[in-house]
PDB file of C-alpha atoms in Angstrom:
ATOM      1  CA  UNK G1100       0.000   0.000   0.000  1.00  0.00           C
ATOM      2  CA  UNK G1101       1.140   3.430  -0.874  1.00  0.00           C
ATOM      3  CA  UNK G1102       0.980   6.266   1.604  1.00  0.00           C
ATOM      4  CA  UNK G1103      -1.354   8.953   0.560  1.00  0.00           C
ATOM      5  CA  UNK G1104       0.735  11.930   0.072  1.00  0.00           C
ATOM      6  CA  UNK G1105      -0.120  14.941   2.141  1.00  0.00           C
ATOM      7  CA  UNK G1106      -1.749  17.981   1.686  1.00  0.00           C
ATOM      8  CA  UNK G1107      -1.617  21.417   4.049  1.00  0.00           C
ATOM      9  CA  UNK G1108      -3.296  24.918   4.172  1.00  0.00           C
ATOM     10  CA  UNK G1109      -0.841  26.125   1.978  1.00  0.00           C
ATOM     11  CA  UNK G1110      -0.796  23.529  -1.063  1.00  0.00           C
ATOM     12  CA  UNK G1111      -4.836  23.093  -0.499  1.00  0.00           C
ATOM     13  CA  UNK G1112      -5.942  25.007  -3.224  1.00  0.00           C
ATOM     14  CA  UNK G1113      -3.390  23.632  -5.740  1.00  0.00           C
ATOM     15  CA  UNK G1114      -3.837  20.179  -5.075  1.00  0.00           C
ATOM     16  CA  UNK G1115      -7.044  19.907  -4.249  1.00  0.00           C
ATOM     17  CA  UNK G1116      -9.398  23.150  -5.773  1.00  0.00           C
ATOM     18  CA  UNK G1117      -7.503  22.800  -8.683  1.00  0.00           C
ATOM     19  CA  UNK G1118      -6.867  19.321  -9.403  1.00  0.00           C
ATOM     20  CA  UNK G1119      -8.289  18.169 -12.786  1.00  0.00           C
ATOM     21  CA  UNK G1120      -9.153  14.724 -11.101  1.00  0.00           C
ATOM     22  CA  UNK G1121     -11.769  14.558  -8.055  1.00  0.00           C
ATOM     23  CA  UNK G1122     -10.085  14.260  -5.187  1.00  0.00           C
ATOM     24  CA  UNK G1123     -10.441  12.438  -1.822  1.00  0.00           C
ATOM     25  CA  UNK G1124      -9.432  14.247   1.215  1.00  0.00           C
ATOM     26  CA  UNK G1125      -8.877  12.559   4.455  1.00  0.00           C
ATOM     27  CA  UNK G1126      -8.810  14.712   7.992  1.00  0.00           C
ATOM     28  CA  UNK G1127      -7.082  12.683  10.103  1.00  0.00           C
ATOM     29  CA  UNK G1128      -4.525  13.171  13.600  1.00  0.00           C
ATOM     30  CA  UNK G1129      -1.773  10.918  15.057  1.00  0.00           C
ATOM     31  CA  UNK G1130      -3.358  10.292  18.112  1.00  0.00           C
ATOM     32  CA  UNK G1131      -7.051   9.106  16.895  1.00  0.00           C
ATOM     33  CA  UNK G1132      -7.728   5.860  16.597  1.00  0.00           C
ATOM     34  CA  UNK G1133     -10.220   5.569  14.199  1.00  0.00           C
ATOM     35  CA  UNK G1134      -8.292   7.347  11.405  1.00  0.00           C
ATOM     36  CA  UNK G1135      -5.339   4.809  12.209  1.00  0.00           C
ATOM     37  CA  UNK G1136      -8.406   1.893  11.451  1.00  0.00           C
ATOM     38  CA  UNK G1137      -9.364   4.024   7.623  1.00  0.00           C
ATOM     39  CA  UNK G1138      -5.601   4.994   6.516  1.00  0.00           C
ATOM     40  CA  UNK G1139      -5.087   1.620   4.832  1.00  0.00           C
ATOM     41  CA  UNK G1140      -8.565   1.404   3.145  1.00  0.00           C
ATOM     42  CA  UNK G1141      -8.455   4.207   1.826  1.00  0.00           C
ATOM     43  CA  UNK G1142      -4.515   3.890   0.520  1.00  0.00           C
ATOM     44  CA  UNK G1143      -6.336   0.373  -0.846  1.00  0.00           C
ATOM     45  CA  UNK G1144      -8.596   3.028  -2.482  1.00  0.00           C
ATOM     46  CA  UNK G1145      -5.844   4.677  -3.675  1.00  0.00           C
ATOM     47  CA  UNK G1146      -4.653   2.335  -5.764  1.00  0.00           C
ATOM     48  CA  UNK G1147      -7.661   1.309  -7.156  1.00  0.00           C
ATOM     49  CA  UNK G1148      -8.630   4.290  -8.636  1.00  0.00           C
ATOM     50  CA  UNK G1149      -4.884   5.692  -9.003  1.00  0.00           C
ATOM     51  CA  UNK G1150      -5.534   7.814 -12.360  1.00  0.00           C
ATOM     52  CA  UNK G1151      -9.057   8.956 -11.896  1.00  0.00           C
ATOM     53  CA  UNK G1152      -9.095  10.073  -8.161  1.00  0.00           C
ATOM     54  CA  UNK G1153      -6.664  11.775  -6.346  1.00  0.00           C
ATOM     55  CA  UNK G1154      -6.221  11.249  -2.674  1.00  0.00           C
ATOM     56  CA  UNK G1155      -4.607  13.161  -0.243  1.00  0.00           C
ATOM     57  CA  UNK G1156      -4.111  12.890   4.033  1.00  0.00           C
ATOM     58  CA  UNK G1157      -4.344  16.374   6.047  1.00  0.00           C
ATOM     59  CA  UNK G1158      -3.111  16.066   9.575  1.00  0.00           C
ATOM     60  CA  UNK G1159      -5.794  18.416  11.263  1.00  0.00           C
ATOM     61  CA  UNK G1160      -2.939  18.731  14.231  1.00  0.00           C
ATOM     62  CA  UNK G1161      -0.989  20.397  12.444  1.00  0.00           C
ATOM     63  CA  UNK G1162      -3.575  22.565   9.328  1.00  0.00           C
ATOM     64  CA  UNK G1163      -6.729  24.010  11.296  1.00  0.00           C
ATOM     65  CA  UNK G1164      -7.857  26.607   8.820  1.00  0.00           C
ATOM     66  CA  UNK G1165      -9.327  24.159   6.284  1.00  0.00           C
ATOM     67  CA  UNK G1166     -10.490  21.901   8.468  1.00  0.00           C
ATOM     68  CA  UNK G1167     -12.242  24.901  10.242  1.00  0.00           C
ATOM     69  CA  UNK G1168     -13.460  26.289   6.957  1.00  0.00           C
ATOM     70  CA  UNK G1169     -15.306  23.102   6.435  1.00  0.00           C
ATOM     71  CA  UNK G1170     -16.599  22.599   9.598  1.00  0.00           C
ATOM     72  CA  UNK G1171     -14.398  19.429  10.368  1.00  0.00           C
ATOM     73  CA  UNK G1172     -15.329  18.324  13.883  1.00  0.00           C
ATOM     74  CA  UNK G1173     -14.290  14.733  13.876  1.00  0.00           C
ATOM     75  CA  UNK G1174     -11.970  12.529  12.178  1.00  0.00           C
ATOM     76  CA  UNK G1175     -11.328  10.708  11.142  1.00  0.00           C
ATOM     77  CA  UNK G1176     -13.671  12.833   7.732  1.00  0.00           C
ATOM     78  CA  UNK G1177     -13.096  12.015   4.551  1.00  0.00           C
ATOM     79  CA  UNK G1178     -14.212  14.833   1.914  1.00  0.00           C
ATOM     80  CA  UNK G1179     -14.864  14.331  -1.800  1.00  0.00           C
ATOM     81  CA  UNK G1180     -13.911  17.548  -3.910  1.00  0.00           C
ATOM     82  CA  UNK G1181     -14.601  17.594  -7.993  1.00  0.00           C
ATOM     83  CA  UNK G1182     -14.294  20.460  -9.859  1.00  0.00           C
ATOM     84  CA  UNK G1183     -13.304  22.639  -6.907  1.00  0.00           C
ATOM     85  CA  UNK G1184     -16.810  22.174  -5.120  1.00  0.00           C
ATOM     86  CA  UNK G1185     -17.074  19.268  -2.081  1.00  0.00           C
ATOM     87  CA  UNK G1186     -19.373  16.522  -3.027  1.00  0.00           C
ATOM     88  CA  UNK G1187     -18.935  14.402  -0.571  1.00  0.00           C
ATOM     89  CA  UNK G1188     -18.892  14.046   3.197  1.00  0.00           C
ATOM     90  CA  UNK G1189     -17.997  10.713   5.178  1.00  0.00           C
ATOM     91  CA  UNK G1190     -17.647  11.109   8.872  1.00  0.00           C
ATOM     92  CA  UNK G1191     -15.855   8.670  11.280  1.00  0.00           C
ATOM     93  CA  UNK G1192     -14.726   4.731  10.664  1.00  0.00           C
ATOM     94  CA  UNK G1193     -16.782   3.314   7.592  1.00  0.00           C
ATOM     95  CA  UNK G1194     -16.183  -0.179   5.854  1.00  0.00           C
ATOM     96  CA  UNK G1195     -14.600  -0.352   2.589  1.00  0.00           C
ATOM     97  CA  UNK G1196     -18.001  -1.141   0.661  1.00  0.00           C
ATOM     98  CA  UNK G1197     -19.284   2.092   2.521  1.00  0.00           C
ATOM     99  CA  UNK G1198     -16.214   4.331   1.624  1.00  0.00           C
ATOM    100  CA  UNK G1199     -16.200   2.907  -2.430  1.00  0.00           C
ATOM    101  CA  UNK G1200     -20.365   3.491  -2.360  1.00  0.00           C
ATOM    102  CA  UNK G1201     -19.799   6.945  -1.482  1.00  0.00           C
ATOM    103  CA  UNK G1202     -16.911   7.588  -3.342  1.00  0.00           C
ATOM    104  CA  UNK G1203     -18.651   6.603  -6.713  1.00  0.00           C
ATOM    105  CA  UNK G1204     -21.906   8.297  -5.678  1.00  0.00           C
ATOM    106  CA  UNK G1205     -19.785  11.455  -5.741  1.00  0.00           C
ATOM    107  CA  UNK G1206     -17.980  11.219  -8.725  1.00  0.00           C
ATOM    108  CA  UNK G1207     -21.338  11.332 -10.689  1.00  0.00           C
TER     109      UNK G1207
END
């Protein structure tokens, strides 16, 4: 598995607002558990859609003015950006059926 590159306040709107792919953001800290339980399904995700989704990691520790623009209150959140606008909101620990569901739902 491949580790989801990250993404901060500062490289946001490049890699994310401006990505030509839809991208998968996942809000995430060291210390929670249930983001340590998602990080490999979705770097499983990764790779399956490698080339038509991007997906990125933001340690919410360390970047709080994105997370606070979008109203992140718990992680682990995963958000689903296309075309600059979210699409997509998963909140907390979600099984890999769940997470793909969600993630194709969005990319509509």
């Amino acid at each position: 598995m491949a580790d989801l590159p990250d993404v901060t306040d500062a490289t946001f709107e490049a890699d994310v607002m401006n990505n030509e792919l839809p991208v998968l953001v996942d809000f995430w800290a060291p210390w929670c558990g249930p983001c340590r339980m998602v990080t490999p399904i979705v770097e499983e995700l990764g790779e399956e859609y490698a080339g038509r989704v991007g997906f990125y990691k933001m340690n919410t520790d360390e970047n709080a003015a994105i997370p606070t623009q979008y109203g992140i209150r718990s992680i682990p959140s995963l958000l689903i950006f296309k075309g600059g606008e979210l699409k997509g909101t998963i909140v907390g620990f979600r099984p890999k059926s769940d997470l793909r569901k969600r993630l194709d739902e969005a990319l509509v």
